[in-house]
């Protein structure tokens, strides 16, 4: 129950606001992109 | 100061431990082999105890503990996933978030606490390496190559789902990566789930099913599910997947694309599942080939090292070798998350100044992946005598010769020798063996010994010197992670008449002189056996060749469906008595089923083993 409360009170609002700015997961393909590679940095 | 580094993977699936001394792998084992729970995700306490015992060490002798991923970074990815999926992830959040708060986000501390609880001495510092760094280190550092491109492909760790690295000498540099949720491993697992198999274990079944079908859905996958670029990078269209939202992989999106609801587990297989398997396998191979070419172009290297769960797709590995993008390909035998324990330990060891001392020997540093517990003949005899089990003791040559005769007579042999394998494959230390020339052997071993689905193929083990006589394979495959076609000389003309057979009926066609290990597409998952890596198994294959002229044996893992591979003589004997294995060889002892006392258990033992 506490988990669901936390989800709807915090995660949902934060998630919706985030997605107004940009999709944090980049869920859609981008046909115009030449490549999806991300340059890797040493950890 | 000690050079021992203890690597640990835990809390997700296939918990495992590896102990390295410099670049030497002292011991490595999966926890499932001790707890008897397949893919056990618990803290690998027994594997830790075993690895330290093997080295005659305690935690006081260990310089550092290496955990195989970065829990803080992974936690941030999980939070981003929850946020990105709103408002659809409530159930998943409720079910999984408490565990993240309680333990997983501070997995390093959990490891320290669990180790302290073992009472094996003071716990050294615990270092966390990234998931894909652990995979990459497990692929490159033990490989026989001075330098190589390194490609890691899996489901997901922190953010990376695919990563490219450049290994040179004692260095391993990151080059490029792809991030969650765009994951080739997840794509394959989605189809595994949709076809009614378990995620993270049923992927092998899907791969084995693929040759029964035609890839009629491959274009739909290319058009709707994945945007694959020329350089091998890709994104999935997440509108068709459910794994961001909850505990299932697919939903209505898949049902619309692929002709109805998912197959229910254990229900009958239909043409659709065969074709789905063939389709996702075809696309997976296409992606892997492009990734391999990208790895070659990014690094300019002529050799490739592979790890990550997708590197267990030995059909894709075989294609990569056949395309000759690289002069040599080496796959880490524990390519899944268990191998992350080894990679994390090696990454820390190399950072602390270890050097790759095996280079120049012509061999890799995995010791044939025989890195687990061994049992001396005195221990085995004590067990047999205590239990009143009848046996014959033979010297090694006589044992190989007698076993070869039994195999040639059509007997199925449980073969238990030396140190247990590390990784998912049985490589001739904990194996069930049979005569591959016998056309009944595949069906008999599946249904009467392994108690598993009839469609599943068996793998051949072949003397390394004879591999090209039987298979179209021009490099060694010591870890059974490469699929190759049967050599033309071993094919039978009747195989050409099989065009009308469909689905599982294709199983009935005899295609080669070694039908028990010839899959319906004339392929085989080959293990080459060298005297260097596995002398006992090499001796047996040599004896079988002397007896029959055939240097090949059926080699399948010593277990029944759903059970981890056996570890101890007791477990081997139990499996022997529960199944229709005819002969058991334990170290230097040969046991015949006909000589054994009656085996009785309360209830049906199969009820205790969950289906895989």
XYZ file of C-alpha atoms in Angstrom:
655
model
C 0.000 0.000 0.000
C 2.823 2.361 0.941
C 4.508 1.460 -2.326
C 1.457 2.423 -4.373
C 1.095 5.677 -2.432
C 4.708 6.524 -3.126
C 4.211 5.672 -6.770
C 1.186 7.884 -7.321
C 2.343 10.773 -5.100
C 5.932 10.997 -6.319
C 6.848 8.795 -9.259
C 3.874 9.673 -11.468
C 4.196 13.494 -11.120
C 7.976 13.387 -11.558
C 7.656 11.071 -14.526
C 5.046 13.238 -16.232
C 7.085 16.402 -15.738
C 10.231 14.686 -16.998
C 8.460 13.537 -20.097
C 7.307 17.065 -20.839
C 10.977 17.946 -21.214
C 12.136 14.742 -22.938
C 11.528 11.022 -22.858
C 14.208 9.735 -20.451
C 14.164 6.352 -22.153
C 14.171 7.536 -25.801
C 11.563 4.935 -26.574
C 10.983 5.619 -30.249
C 13.368 4.914 -33.094
C 14.672 7.925 -34.987
C 14.661 7.080 -38.695
C 16.667 10.195 -39.525
C 19.548 9.243 -37.221
C 22.596 7.704 -38.889
C 23.630 5.809 -35.795
C 22.517 5.124 -32.255
C 25.984 4.446 -30.859
C 26.875 6.372 -27.717
C 30.533 7.087 -27.132
C 31.539 5.174 -24.034
C 33.433 6.759 -21.183
C 35.754 4.910 -18.812
C 33.929 4.271 -15.541
C 50.347 -8.298 -0.254
C 47.965 -10.916 -1.591
C 46.991 -10.912 -5.264
C 43.787 -12.846 -4.673
C 40.636 -11.110 -5.912
C 37.214 -12.589 -5.207
C 34.611 -11.803 -7.872
C 30.911 -12.061 -7.084
C 27.742 -11.839 -9.157
C 24.497 -12.020 -7.221
C 20.909 -10.943 -6.654
C 19.550 -11.226 -10.221
C 20.101 -14.648 -11.748
C 22.937 -17.155 -11.891
C 24.815 -15.979 -8.804
C 28.433 -17.038 -9.020
C 31.888 -16.599 -7.557
C 35.350 -16.564 -9.111
C 38.691 -16.372 -7.356
C 41.674 -15.122 -9.336
C 45.335 -14.865 -8.416
C 46.795 -12.274 -10.776
C 45.388 -13.400 -14.113
C 45.145 -17.050 -13.047
C 41.642 -18.331 -12.403
C 41.975 -20.408 -9.229
C 38.326 -21.435 -8.962
C 34.891 -20.438 -10.227
C 31.435 -21.856 -9.606
C 27.740 -21.003 -9.781
C 25.741 -21.086 -6.580
C 22.988 -23.195 -8.199
C 25.298 -26.216 -8.224
C 25.464 -26.120 -4.419
C 21.907 -25.102 -3.518
C 20.332 -27.220 -6.305
C 18.088 -24.294 -7.282
C 18.515 -23.577 -10.977
C 19.731 -20.037 -11.781
C 19.817 -19.331 -8.048
C 19.985 -15.561 -7.494
C 20.792 -15.692 -3.773
C 24.068 -14.484 -2.316
C 26.517 -17.243 -3.363
C 27.675 -18.233 0.115
C 28.532 -21.832 -0.722
C 30.364 -20.861 -3.884
C 32.439 -18.357 -1.853
C 33.302 -21.072 0.664
C 34.242 -23.475 -2.102
C 36.459 -21.005 -3.980
C 38.357 -20.026 -0.833
C 38.717 -23.688 0.167
C 40.137 -24.505 -3.262
C 42.842 -21.878 -2.722
C 43.420 -22.851 0.887
C 42.591 -19.257 1.767
C 40.298 -17.210 3.969
C 38.979 -13.719 3.370
C 42.040 -12.464 5.252
C 44.121 -13.619 2.285
C 41.958 -11.807 -0.278
C 43.096 -8.348 -1.397
C 39.692 -7.176 -2.627
C 36.200 -8.306 -3.492
C 34.831 -7.294 -6.899
C 31.075 -7.071 -7.412
C 30.001 -7.442 -11.028
C 27.930 -4.300 -11.466
C 27.425 -0.759 -10.208
C 24.310 -0.841 -7.994
C 23.989 2.943 -7.647
C 24.032 3.475 -11.404
C 21.651 0.588 -11.893
C 19.285 2.061 -9.319
C 19.262 5.348 -11.226
C 18.368 3.456 -14.398
C 15.558 1.665 -12.581
C 14.215 5.009 -11.304
C 14.372 6.457 -14.812
C 12.492 3.397 -16.070
C 9.739 3.860 -13.501
C 9.525 7.565 -14.342
C 9.543 6.920 -18.071
C 6.795 4.332 -17.878
C 4.260 6.302 -15.803
C 1.402 5.852 -15.266
C 1.615 2.147 -16.198
C 4.218 0.715 -13.843
C 2.377 0.780 -10.501
C 2.286 -2.981 -9.960
C 5.914 -3.416 -10.909
C 6.913 -0.533 -8.630
C 4.965 -2.010 -5.722
C 6.486 -5.470 -6.209
C 10.104 -4.608 -6.866
C 10.873 -1.220 -5.311
C 11.032 -2.416 -1.678
C 13.785 -4.865 -2.616
C 15.694 -2.061 -4.275
C 15.442 0.070 -1.148
C 16.249 -2.786 1.193
C 19.184 -4.344 -0.584
C 19.811 -3.937 -4.273
C 20.730 -0.252 -4.435
C 23.487 -0.925 -1.962
C 24.470 -4.355 -3.253
C 28.125 -3.726 -2.420
C 27.228 -3.289 1.228
C 24.974 -6.341 1.094
C 27.889 -8.350 -0.245
C 30.133 -7.076 2.552
C 27.524 -7.966 5.175
C 26.916 -11.444 3.751
C 30.636 -12.146 3.552
C 31.110 -11.028 7.142
C 28.348 -13.408 8.155
C 30.279 -16.365 6.751
C 32.883 -16.062 9.499
C 35.747 -16.600 7.067
C 37.865 -13.707 8.253
C 37.881 -9.924 7.888
C 36.175 -8.701 4.727
C 38.480 -6.748 2.419
C 37.286 -3.707 0.468
C 34.375 -4.358 -1.898
C 34.715 -2.704 -5.306
C 31.932 -2.452 -7.856
C 32.617 -2.657 -11.590
C 30.098 -1.914 -14.298
C 28.084 -4.829 -15.640
C 29.422 -4.598 -19.184
C 32.965 -3.969 -18.008
C 32.694 -7.257 -16.131
C 31.454 -9.007 -19.279
C 34.156 -7.397 -21.419
C 36.912 -8.299 -18.949
C 35.676 -11.908 -18.837
C 35.780 -11.999 -22.635
C 39.163 -10.411 -23.265
C 41.575 -11.018 -20.397
C 41.338 -14.855 -20.394
C 41.238 -15.029 -24.207
C 44.294 -16.262 -26.087
C 44.532 -12.992 -28.043
C 47.164 -10.291 -27.468
C 44.687 -7.746 -28.823
C 41.075 -7.974 -29.970
C 37.771 -6.242 -30.505
C 35.403 -7.093 -27.660
C 31.648 -7.201 -28.091
C 29.220 -7.646 -25.209
C 25.521 -8.145 -25.899
C 22.957 -8.967 -23.233
C 19.609 -7.970 -21.719
C 20.664 -5.119 -19.482
C 22.900 -4.315 -16.545
C 23.007 -0.644 -15.626
C 22.289 1.284 -18.843
C 24.387 -0.539 -21.419
C 22.763 -3.386 -23.330
C 25.429 -3.659 -26.027
C 29.017 -2.485 -25.704
C 32.144 -2.387 -27.825
C 35.624 -2.467 -26.322
C 39.201 -2.521 -27.527
C 41.493 -4.934 -25.722
C 45.243 -4.488 -26.080
C 47.678 -6.367 -23.877
C 46.680 -5.680 -20.290
C 44.347 -2.801 -21.228
C 40.673 -2.833 -22.027
C 39.197 0.438 -23.314
C 35.522 1.222 -23.836
C 34.600 2.360 -27.341
C 30.832 2.685 -27.742
C 27.591 1.371 -26.331
C 23.819 1.153 -26.737
C 21.478 1.827 -23.837
C 18.362 0.379 -22.265
C 15.572 -0.152 -23.202
C 17.042 -0.924 -26.621
C 18.381 -4.406 -26.096
C 18.937 -7.363 -28.395
C 18.772 -9.662 -25.383
C 15.386 -8.218 -24.425
C 14.124 -8.602 -28.011
C 15.064 -12.292 -27.962
C 13.612 -12.746 -24.473
C 10.346 -11.112 -25.590
C 9.948 -13.810 -28.237
C 11.013 -16.456 -25.720
C 8.187 -15.282 -23.465
C 5.693 -14.967 -26.313
C 6.436 -18.535 -27.411
C 5.667 -19.816 -23.900
C 9.176 -20.354 -22.548
C 10.775 -18.895 -19.445
C 12.757 -15.679 -19.806
C 16.448 -16.020 -18.906
C 16.433 -19.786 -19.399
C 14.180 -20.660 -22.324
C 16.170 -18.712 -24.893
C 18.062 -21.907 -25.727
C 14.802 -23.642 -26.510
C 13.781 -20.874 -28.891
C 17.136 -21.136 -30.646
C 16.714 -24.916 -30.910
C 13.186 -24.456 -32.262
C 14.194 -22.011 -35.008
C 15.340 -24.585 -37.610
C 11.875 -26.163 -37.581
C 10.270 -22.985 -38.907
C 10.453 -20.503 -41.747
C 11.234 -16.849 -40.977
C 7.934 -15.490 -42.289
C 7.729 -12.873 -39.506
C 11.271 -11.535 -39.979
C 10.151 -8.601 -42.127
C 7.508 -7.619 -39.557
C 10.196 -7.601 -36.868
C 12.434 -5.437 -39.054
C 9.635 -3.039 -39.983
C 7.869 -2.695 -36.650
C 10.096 -3.738 -33.768
C 13.671 -2.753 -34.526
C 15.347 0.075 -36.400
C 18.718 -1.386 -37.330
C 21.329 0.978 -38.704
C 24.107 0.008 -41.094
C 26.663 0.214 -38.289
C 24.831 -2.366 -36.165
C 23.351 0.151 -33.731
C 19.627 -0.180 -33.202
C 16.577 0.939 -31.305
C 13.448 -1.011 -30.480
C 9.996 0.529 -30.809
C 8.854 0.279 -27.216
C 5.190 0.629 -28.128
C 5.258 -3.110 -28.824
C 6.967 -4.233 -25.624
C 5.732 -4.367 -22.036
C 8.916 -4.821 -20.055
C 9.163 -1.150 -19.082
C 5.791 -1.306 -17.426
C 5.790 -4.481 -15.476
C 6.491 -8.101 -15.096
C 5.677 -9.350 -18.564
C 7.617 -8.947 -21.790
C 4.868 -8.563 -24.374
C 1.184 -7.669 -24.651
C -1.419 -6.697 -27.188
C 1.084 -5.091 -29.516
C 2.756 -8.449 -30.081
C -0.580 -10.228 -30.319
C -1.665 -7.960 -33.170
C 1.600 -8.367 -35.034
C 1.985 -12.109 -34.535
C -1.440 -13.650 -34.954
C -2.957 -13.881 -31.517
C -2.105 -14.440 -27.871
C 1.127 -15.909 -26.619
C 1.513 -19.676 -26.360
C 0.800 -20.889 -22.856
C 3.747 -22.660 -21.184
C 3.801 -26.442 -21.770
C 0.955 -26.304 -24.312
C 1.424 -27.818 -27.769
C 3.833 -26.094 -30.121
C 2.404 -24.902 -33.422
C 3.795 -23.797 -36.763
C 3.522 -20.201 -35.536
C 6.046 -20.734 -32.726
C 8.444 -22.473 -35.121
C 8.171 -19.520 -37.493
C 8.475 -16.910 -34.741
C 11.623 -18.632 -33.500
C 13.059 -18.782 -37.013
C 12.212 -15.113 -37.558
C 13.727 -13.655 -34.408
C 16.772 -15.880 -34.863
C 17.276 -14.558 -38.390
C 17.006 -10.937 -37.247
C 19.272 -11.586 -34.252
C 21.939 -13.015 -36.520
C 21.632 -10.003 -38.798
C 22.146 -7.640 -35.860
C 25.071 -9.638 -34.453
C 26.800 -9.685 -37.841
C 26.457 -5.930 -38.197
C 27.717 -5.437 -34.657
C 30.700 -7.666 -35.400
C 31.500 -5.656 -38.513
C 31.189 -2.451 -36.491
C 33.547 -3.901 -33.887
C 36.054 -4.651 -36.614
C 35.750 -1.162 -38.103
C 35.929 0.643 -34.750
C 39.043 -1.209 -33.607
C 40.781 -2.455 -36.750
C 41.394 -5.743 -34.970
C 41.441 -9.171 -36.628
C 40.137 -11.101 -33.625
C 36.903 -10.864 -31.685
C 36.003 -11.745 -28.101
C 32.361 -12.185 -27.112
C 30.417 -12.199 -23.845
C 26.960 -11.329 -22.511
C 23.900 -13.547 -22.615
C 23.445 -13.142 -26.377
C 26.943 -14.613 -26.845
C 25.379 -17.906 -25.729
C 23.465 -17.837 -29.020
C 25.831 -20.295 -30.641
C 23.982 -20.187 -33.969
C 24.756 -16.454 -34.241
C 28.341 -17.157 -33.136
C 28.655 -19.763 -35.887
C 27.415 -17.248 -38.481
C 29.921 -14.675 -37.244
C 32.741 -17.183 -37.723
C 31.483 -18.344 -41.126
C 31.300 -14.792 -42.450
C 35.054 -14.481 -41.759
C 34.776 -10.922 -40.479
C 37.532 -11.911 -38.054
C 40.368 -14.408 -38.269
C 39.426 -15.805 -34.867
C 36.497 -15.575 -32.452
C 36.708 -16.489 -28.758
C 33.616 -16.725 -26.588
C 33.780 -16.638 -22.794
C 32.301 -20.012 -21.698
C 30.385 -18.368 -18.848
C 29.109 -15.661 -21.178
C 26.038 -14.895 -19.033
C 25.936 -13.131 -15.704
C 27.806 -15.916 -13.883
C 30.848 -14.940 -15.920
C 30.464 -11.394 -14.610
C 31.959 -12.605 -11.333
C 35.099 -13.661 -13.181
C 35.218 -10.500 -15.265
C 34.860 -8.203 -12.264
C 37.679 -10.039 -10.470
C 39.938 -9.880 -13.524
C 39.170 -6.188 -14.107
C 40.288 -5.375 -10.577
C 43.315 -7.678 -10.804
C 44.507 -6.098 -14.050
C 43.984 -2.608 -12.670
C 46.224 -3.606 -9.772
C 49.049 -4.637 -12.027
C 48.378 -8.241 -12.975
C 49.660 -9.286 -16.396
C 48.267 -11.823 -18.846
C 50.815 -14.552 -18.271
C 49.042 -17.105 -20.464
C 49.709 -15.123 -23.646
C 52.144 -16.957 -25.863
C 51.092 -20.386 -24.653
C 48.571 -20.711 -27.476
C 45.861 -21.445 -24.930
C 43.281 -19.335 -23.162
C 43.339 -18.892 -19.382
C 40.107 -20.788 -18.664
C 41.594 -24.275 -18.104
C 38.858 -25.730 -20.269
C 36.374 -23.978 -17.935
C 36.951 -26.861 -15.511
C 37.169 -24.552 -12.509
C 34.792 -26.098 -9.981
C 35.029 -28.772 -7.286
C 36.755 -32.099 -7.951
C 36.460 -35.341 -5.986
C 39.444 -37.630 -5.491
C 39.026 -41.358 -6.102
C 39.482 -41.971 -2.361
C 36.489 -39.709 -1.632
C 34.383 -41.395 -4.311
C 35.293 -44.864 -3.046
C 34.455 -43.912 0.528
C 31.018 -42.753 -0.636
C 30.402 -45.904 -2.694
C 31.543 -48.227 0.088
C 29.538 -46.418 2.760
C 26.406 -46.603 0.646
C 26.985 -50.238 -0.340
C 27.051 -49.387 -4.042
C 28.598 -52.069 -6.302
C 31.335 -50.897 -8.688
C 34.380 -51.928 -10.671
C 37.601 -49.974 -10.278
C 39.729 -49.586 -13.398
C 42.855 -47.693 -14.349
C 42.322 -44.694 -16.634
C 43.093 -46.417 -19.932
C 41.039 -49.508 -19.109
C 38.203 -47.281 -17.935
C 38.172 -45.338 -21.205
C 38.300 -48.555 -23.245
C 35.501 -50.242 -21.274
C 33.323 -47.114 -21.385
C 33.864 -46.856 -25.132
C 32.658 -50.451 -25.557
C 29.540 -49.749 -23.513
C 28.823 -46.617 -25.582
C 29.334 -48.523 -28.833
C 26.763 -51.069 -27.654
C 24.172 -48.304 -27.410
C 24.439 -47.705 -23.684
C 23.953 -44.235 -22.219
C 26.779 -43.250 -19.871
C 26.889 -40.758 -17.013
C 30.446 -39.375 -17.071
C 31.738 -37.677 -13.914
C 35.412 -36.653 -13.877
C 37.738 -34.081 -12.328
C 36.688 -30.472 -11.768
C 33.126 -29.309 -12.468
C 32.474 -26.930 -15.348
C 31.993 -23.175 -14.850
C 29.248 -21.824 -17.124
C 26.044 -23.300 -18.481
C 27.487 -26.122 -20.604
C 28.642 -29.586 -19.584
C 31.986 -30.083 -21.284
C 32.899 -33.626 -20.367
C 33.308 -33.343 -16.598
C 29.616 -33.696 -15.639
C 28.115 -35.105 -18.841
C 25.696 -37.716 -20.101
C 27.153 -39.386 -23.190
C 25.803 -41.519 -26.000
C 26.636 -42.916 -29.441
C 25.812 -40.251 -32.066
C 25.520 -42.868 -34.832
C 22.427 -44.321 -33.198
C 19.293 -42.828 -34.845
C 17.192 -43.541 -31.730
C 19.564 -41.809 -29.353
C 18.232 -38.232 -29.650
C 14.659 -39.150 -28.869
C 15.629 -41.680 -26.172
C 17.891 -39.251 -24.346
C 15.331 -36.440 -24.480
C 12.333 -38.416 -23.287
C 13.732 -41.174 -21.073
C 16.772 -39.555 -19.524
C 16.437 -35.784 -19.627
C 12.609 -35.818 -19.461
C 12.527 -32.807 -21.739
C 10.907 -31.718 -24.988
C 11.502 -34.000 -27.966
C 12.472 -31.177 -30.322
C 15.608 -30.236 -28.439
C 18.861 -31.096 -30.186
C 21.936 -32.663 -28.626
C 25.469 -31.494 -29.093
C 28.472 -33.445 -30.345
C 31.857 -33.565 -28.658
C 34.587 -34.331 -31.183
C 38.328 -34.899 -30.983
C 39.856 -31.559 -31.969
C 42.082 -33.262 -34.546
C 39.043 -34.696 -36.357
C 36.688 -31.728 -36.302
C 36.950 -30.898 -40.004
C 36.202 -34.515 -40.925
C 32.762 -34.134 -39.399
C 31.895 -30.439 -39.260
C 32.376 -27.345 -41.398
C 34.346 -25.549 -38.730
C 37.807 -24.108 -39.159
C 38.564 -23.025 -35.613
C 38.317 -24.711 -32.259
C 35.116 -24.579 -30.211
C 36.156 -25.859 -26.783
C 33.112 -24.482 -24.971
C 30.315 -25.738 -27.196
C 29.374 -22.202 -28.162
C 29.599 -22.436 -31.925
C 27.121 -24.065 -34.301
C 28.529 -25.426 -37.557
C 27.125 -27.487 -40.421
C 27.761 -31.201 -40.764
C 30.573 -31.892 -43.246
C 29.396 -32.938 -46.706
C 31.086 -36.313 -46.379
C 28.921 -37.186 -43.363
C 25.582 -36.250 -44.912
C 23.184 -38.884 -46.179
C 21.429 -38.611 -49.558
C 18.087 -39.342 -47.892
C 18.267 -35.958 -46.203
C 17.457 -34.315 -49.532
C 14.095 -36.078 -49.575
C 12.985 -34.374 -46.385
C 11.443 -31.404 -48.141
C 7.841 -32.393 -47.436
C 8.283 -33.010 -43.715
C 7.172 -30.089 -41.577
C 7.528 -29.098 -37.945
C 8.511 -31.839 -35.543
C 8.080 -34.497 -38.271
C 11.423 -33.284 -39.572
C 12.969 -34.968 -36.530
C 12.306 -38.388 -38.025
C 14.534 -37.909 -41.055
C 18.009 -39.413 -40.755
C 20.299 -36.760 -42.172
C 23.853 -37.847 -41.480
C 26.068 -40.639 -40.208
C 25.781 -39.018 -36.767
C 22.001 -38.453 -36.630
C 21.752 -38.051 -32.854
C 23.653 -34.753 -33.034
C 22.457 -33.522 -36.429
C 19.769 -30.874 -36.119
C 16.991 -30.633 -38.699
C 18.866 -27.891 -40.584
C 21.984 -30.095 -40.797
C 23.756 -28.120 -38.084
C 25.380 -29.133 -34.806
C 26.534 -27.290 -31.680
C 30.121 -28.470 -31.698
C 32.520 -28.988 -28.800
C 36.105 -29.653 -29.819
C 37.998 -31.627 -27.186
C 41.752 -31.258 -26.762
C 44.120 -33.328 -24.680
C 45.392 -30.127 -23.095
C 42.012 -28.886 -21.823
C 40.340 -32.154 -20.853
C 42.623 -35.201 -20.894
C 40.092 -37.674 -19.447
C 37.399 -36.800 -21.977
C 39.986 -36.771 -24.783
C 41.062 -40.260 -23.713
C 37.473 -41.504 -23.866
C 36.844 -40.007 -27.309
C 40.088 -41.553 -28.527
C 38.997 -44.945 -27.163
C 35.565 -44.578 -28.782
C 37.215 -43.777 -32.088
C 39.447 -46.843 -31.721
C 36.377 -48.965 -31.002
C 34.081 -47.591 -33.701
C 36.044 -45.362 -36.070
C 33.892 -42.434 -34.918
C 35.598 -39.650 -32.908
C 32.293 -38.075 -31.870
C 30.026 -38.551 -28.835
C 26.680 -37.085 -27.863
C 27.404 -34.788 -24.913
C 24.608 -33.400 -22.804
C 24.615 -32.019 -19.295
C 24.434 -34.447 -16.363
C 21.002 -33.494 -15.012
C 17.335 -33.842 -15.766
C 15.117 -31.052 -17.042
C 14.843 -28.177 -14.561
C 17.675 -29.369 -12.324
C 21.170 -27.816 -12.098
C 24.019 -29.964 -13.421
C 25.201 -32.452 -10.785
C 28.162 -31.419 -8.649
C 28.957 -34.347 -6.337
C 29.185 -38.144 -6.706
C 26.026 -38.471 -4.600
C 24.068 -36.228 -6.966
C 25.451 -38.097 -9.971
C 24.407 -41.445 -8.492
C 20.912 -40.151 -7.715
C 20.475 -38.897 -11.289
C 21.832 -42.229 -12.588
C 19.282 -44.195 -10.596
C 16.343 -41.924 -11.347
C 16.806 -42.092 -15.099
C 17.542 -44.696 -17.746
C 21.255 -44.011 -17.784
C 22.836 -47.460 -18.181
C 26.369 -46.895 -16.925
C 27.873 -44.425 -14.469
C 31.563 -43.586 -14.445
C 32.654 -41.759 -11.286
C 36.353 -40.957 -11.435
C 38.050 -44.348 -11.755
C 34.922 -46.357 -10.901
C 32.451 -47.923 -13.299
C 28.915 -48.728 -12.147
C 26.401 -50.767 -14.150
C 22.706 -50.121 -13.698
C 21.950 -53.847 -13.749
C 24.213 -54.396 -10.723
C 22.611 -51.714 -8.573
C 20.236 -52.308 -5.683
C 16.606 -51.311 -6.179
C 16.126 -47.524 -6.031
C 13.166 -46.344 -4.019
C 11.975 -42.836 -3.135
C 8.891 -41.543 -1.411
C 6.631 -39.909 -3.974
C 7.563 -38.764 -7.474
C 10.919 -36.970 -7.373
C 9.962 -35.065 -10.517
C 7.380 -33.121 -8.521
C 10.233 -31.513 -6.581
C 11.983 -30.130 -9.656
C 10.340 -27.076 -11.240
C 10.110 -27.142 -15.039
C 12.576 -24.873 -16.787
